[in-house]
JSON list of C-alpha atoms in Angstrom, two decimals:
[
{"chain": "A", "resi": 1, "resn": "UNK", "atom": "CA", "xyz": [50.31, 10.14, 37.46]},
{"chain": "A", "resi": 2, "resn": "UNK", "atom": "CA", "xyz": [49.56, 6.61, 39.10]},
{"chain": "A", "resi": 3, "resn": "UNK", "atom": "CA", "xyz": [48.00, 4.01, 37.15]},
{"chain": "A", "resi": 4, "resn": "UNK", "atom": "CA", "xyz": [45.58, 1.66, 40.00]},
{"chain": "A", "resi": 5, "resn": "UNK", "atom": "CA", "xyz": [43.91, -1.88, 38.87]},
{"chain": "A", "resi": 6, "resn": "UNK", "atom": "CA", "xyz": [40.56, -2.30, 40.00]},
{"chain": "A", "resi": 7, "resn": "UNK", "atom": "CA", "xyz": [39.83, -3.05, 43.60]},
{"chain": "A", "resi": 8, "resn": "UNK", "atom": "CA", "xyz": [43.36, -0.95, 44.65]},
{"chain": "A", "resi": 9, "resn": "UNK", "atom": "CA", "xyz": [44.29, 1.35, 47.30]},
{"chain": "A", "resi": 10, "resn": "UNK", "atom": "CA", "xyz": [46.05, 4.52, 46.24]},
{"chain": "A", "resi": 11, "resn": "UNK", "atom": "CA", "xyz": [47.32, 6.75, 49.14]},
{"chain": "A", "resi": 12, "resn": "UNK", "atom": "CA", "xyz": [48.85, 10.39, 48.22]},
{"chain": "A", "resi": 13, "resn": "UNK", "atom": "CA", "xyz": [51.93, 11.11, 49.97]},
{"chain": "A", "resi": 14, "resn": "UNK", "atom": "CA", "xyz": [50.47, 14.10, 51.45]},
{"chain": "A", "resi": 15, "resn": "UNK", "atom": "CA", "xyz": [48.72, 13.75, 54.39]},
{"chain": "A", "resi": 16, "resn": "UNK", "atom": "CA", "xyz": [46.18, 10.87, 54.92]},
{"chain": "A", "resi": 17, "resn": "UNK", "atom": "CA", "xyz": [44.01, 10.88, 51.89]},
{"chain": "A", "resi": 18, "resn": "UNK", "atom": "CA", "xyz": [43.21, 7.48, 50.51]},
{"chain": "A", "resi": 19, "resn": "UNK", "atom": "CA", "xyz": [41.09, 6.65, 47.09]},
{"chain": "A", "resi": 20, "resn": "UNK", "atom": "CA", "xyz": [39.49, 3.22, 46.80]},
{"chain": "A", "resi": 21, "resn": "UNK", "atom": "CA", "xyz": [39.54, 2.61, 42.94]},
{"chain": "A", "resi": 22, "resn": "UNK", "atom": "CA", "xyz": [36.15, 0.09, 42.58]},
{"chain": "A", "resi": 23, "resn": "UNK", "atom": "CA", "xyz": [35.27, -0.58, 38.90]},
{"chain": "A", "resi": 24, "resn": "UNK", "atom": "CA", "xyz": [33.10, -3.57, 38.38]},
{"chain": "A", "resi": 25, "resn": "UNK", "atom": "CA", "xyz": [33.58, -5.58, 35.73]},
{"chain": "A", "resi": 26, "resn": "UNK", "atom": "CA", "xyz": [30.64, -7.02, 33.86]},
{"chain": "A", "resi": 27, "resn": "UNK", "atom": "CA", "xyz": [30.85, -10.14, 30.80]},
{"chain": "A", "resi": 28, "resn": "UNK", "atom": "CA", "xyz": [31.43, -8.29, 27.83]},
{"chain": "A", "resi": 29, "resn": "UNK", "atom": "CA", "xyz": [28.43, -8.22, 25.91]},
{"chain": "A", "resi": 30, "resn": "UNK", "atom": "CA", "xyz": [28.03, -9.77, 22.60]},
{"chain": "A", "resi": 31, "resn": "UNK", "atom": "CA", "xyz": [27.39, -7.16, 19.61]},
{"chain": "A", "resi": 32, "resn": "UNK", "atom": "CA", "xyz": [24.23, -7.50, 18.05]},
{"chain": "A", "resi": 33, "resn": "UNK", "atom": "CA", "xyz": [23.83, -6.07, 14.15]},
{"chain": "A", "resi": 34, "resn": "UNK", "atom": "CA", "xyz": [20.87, -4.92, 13.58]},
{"chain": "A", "resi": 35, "resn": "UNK", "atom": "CA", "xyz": [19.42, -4.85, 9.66]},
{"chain": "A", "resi": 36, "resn": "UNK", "atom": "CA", "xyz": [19.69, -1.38, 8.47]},
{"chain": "A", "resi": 37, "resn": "UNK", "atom": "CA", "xyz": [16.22, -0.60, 7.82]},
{"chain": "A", "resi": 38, "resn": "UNK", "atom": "CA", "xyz": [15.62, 1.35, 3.97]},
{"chain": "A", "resi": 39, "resn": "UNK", "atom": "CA", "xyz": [13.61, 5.08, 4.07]},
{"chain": "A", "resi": 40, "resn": "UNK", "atom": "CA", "xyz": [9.84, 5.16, 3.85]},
{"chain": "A", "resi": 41, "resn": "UNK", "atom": "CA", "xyz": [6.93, 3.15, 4.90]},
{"chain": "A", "resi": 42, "resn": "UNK", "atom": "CA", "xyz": [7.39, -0.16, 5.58]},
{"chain": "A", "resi": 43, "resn": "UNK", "atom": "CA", "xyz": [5.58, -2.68, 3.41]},
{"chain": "A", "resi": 44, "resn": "UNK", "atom": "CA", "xyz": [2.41, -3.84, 4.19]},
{"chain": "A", "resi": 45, "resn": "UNK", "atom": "CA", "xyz": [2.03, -6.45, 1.40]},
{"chain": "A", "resi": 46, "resn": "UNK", "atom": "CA", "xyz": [3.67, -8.88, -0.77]},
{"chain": "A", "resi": 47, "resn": "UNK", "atom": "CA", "xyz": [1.46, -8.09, -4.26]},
{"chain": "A", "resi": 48, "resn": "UNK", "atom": "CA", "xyz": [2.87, -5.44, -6.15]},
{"chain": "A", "resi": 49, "resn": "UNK", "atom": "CA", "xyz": [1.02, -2.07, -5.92]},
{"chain": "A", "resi": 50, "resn": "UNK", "atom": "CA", "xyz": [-1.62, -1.04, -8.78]},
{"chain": "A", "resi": 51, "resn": "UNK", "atom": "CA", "xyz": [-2.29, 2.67, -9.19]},
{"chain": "A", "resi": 52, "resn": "UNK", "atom": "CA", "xyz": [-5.35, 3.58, -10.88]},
{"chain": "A", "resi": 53, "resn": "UNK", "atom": "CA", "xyz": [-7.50, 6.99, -11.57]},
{"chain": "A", "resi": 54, "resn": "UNK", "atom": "CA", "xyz": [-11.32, 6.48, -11.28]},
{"chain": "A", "resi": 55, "resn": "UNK", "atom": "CA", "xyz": [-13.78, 9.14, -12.13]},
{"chain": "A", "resi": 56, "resn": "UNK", "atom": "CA", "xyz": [-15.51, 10.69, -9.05]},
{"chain": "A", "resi": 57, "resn": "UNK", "atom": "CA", "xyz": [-18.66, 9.05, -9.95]},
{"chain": "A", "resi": 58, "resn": "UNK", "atom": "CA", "xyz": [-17.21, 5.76, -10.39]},
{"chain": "A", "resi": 59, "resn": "UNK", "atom": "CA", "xyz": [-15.57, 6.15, -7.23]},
{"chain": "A", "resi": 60, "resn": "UNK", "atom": "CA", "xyz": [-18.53, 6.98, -5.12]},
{"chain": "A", "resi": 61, "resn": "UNK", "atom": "CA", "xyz": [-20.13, 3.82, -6.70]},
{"chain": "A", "resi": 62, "resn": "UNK", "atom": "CA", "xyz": [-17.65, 1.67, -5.64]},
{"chain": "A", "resi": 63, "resn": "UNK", "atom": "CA", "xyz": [-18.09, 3.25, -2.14]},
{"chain": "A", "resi": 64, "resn": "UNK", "atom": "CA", "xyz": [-21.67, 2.80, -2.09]},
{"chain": "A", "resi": 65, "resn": "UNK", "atom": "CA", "xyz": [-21.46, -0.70, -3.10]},
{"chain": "A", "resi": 66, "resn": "UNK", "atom": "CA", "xyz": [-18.94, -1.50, 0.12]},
{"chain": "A", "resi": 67, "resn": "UNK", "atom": "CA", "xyz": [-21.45, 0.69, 2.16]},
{"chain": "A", "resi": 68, "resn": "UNK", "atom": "CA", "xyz": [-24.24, -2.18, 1.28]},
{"chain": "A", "resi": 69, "resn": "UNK", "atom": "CA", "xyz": [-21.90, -5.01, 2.04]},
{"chain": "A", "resi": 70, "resn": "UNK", "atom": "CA", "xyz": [-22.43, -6.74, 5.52]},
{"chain": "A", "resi": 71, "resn": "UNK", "atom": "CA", "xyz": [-18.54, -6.04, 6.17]},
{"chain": "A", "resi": 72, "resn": "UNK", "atom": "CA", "xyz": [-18.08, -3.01, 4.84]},
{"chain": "A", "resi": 73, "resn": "UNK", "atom": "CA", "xyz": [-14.69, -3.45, 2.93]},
{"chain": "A", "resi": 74, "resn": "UNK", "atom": "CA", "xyz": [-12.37, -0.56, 2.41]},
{"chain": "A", "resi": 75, "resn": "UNK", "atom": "CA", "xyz": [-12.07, 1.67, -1.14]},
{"chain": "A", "resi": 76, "resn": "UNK", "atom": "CA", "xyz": [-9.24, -1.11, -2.20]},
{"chain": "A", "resi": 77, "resn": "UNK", "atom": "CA", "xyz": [-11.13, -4.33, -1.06]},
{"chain": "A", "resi": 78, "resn": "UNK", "atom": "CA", "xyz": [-14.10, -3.35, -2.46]},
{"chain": "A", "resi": 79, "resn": "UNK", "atom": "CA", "xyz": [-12.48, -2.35, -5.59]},
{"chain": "A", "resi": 80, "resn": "UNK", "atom": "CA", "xyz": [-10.79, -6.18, -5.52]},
{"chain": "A", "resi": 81, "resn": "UNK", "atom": "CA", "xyz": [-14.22, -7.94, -4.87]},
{"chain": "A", "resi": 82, "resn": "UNK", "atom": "CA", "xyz": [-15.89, -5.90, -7.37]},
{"chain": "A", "resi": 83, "resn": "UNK", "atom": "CA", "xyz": [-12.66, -6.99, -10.06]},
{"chain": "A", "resi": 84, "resn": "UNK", "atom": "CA", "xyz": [-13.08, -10.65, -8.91]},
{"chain": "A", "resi": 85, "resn": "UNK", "atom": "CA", "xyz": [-17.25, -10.58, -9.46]},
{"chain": "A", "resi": 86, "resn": "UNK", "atom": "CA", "xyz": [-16.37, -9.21, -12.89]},
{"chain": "A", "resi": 87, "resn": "UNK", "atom": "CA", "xyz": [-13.69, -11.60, -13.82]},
{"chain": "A", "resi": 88, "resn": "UNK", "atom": "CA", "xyz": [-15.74, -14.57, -12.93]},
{"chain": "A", "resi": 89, "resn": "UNK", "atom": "CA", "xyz": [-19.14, -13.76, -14.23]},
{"chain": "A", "resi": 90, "resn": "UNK", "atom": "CA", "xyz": [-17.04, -12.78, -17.79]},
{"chain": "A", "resi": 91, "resn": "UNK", "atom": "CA", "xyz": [-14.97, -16.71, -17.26]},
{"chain": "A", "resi": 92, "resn": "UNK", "atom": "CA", "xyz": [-18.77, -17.60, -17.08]},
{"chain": "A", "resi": 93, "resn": "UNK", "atom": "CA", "xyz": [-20.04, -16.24, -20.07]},
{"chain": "A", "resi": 94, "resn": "UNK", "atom": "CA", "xyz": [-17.48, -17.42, -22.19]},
{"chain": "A", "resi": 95, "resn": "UNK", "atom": "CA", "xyz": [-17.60, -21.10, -20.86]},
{"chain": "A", "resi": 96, "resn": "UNK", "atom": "CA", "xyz": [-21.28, -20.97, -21.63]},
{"chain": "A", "resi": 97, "resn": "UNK", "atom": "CA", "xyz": [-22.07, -21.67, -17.89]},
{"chain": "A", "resi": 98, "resn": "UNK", "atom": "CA", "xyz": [-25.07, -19.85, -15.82]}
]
């Protein structure tokens, strides 16, 4: 066995066969770590997740409602906006304010 740097001639003694060894030699890259990413869907939020059960009827008024507004909000916006409409006409009440 011959051992041949990069860029050498090797010749076999039999006959007139020559190899040309040519191995390029790049900058050695730099290793990158990537963050091992957890199982699952990713998260699409920074509030913490609420789960809640709603009656089918309740549910298809909440669905009506976001039908009538002029954006039409999703199940979970429209069950936010209908939360903050309640929450501030009860703050109302109770300050005596109209």
């Amino acid at each position: 066995m011959a051992w041949v740097r990069a860029g050498g001639k090797f010749e076999l003694p039999i006959g007139s066969l020559t190899f040309y060894v040519s191995h390029k030699m790049g900058k050695e890259s730099i290793p990158v770590t990537q963050k091992k990413r957890g199982r699952g869907r990713p998260a699409t939020g920074q509030d913490p997740t609420l789960t809640v059960r709603l009656p089918m009827d309740l549910r298809s008024a909440i669905e009506t409602w976001a039908k009538q507004q002029k954006d039409t909000p999703s199940r979970s916006e429209a069950i936010r906006r209908l939360i903050e409409i309640a929450l501030t006409v009860t703050a109302k009440k109770h300050t005596g304010k109209k």
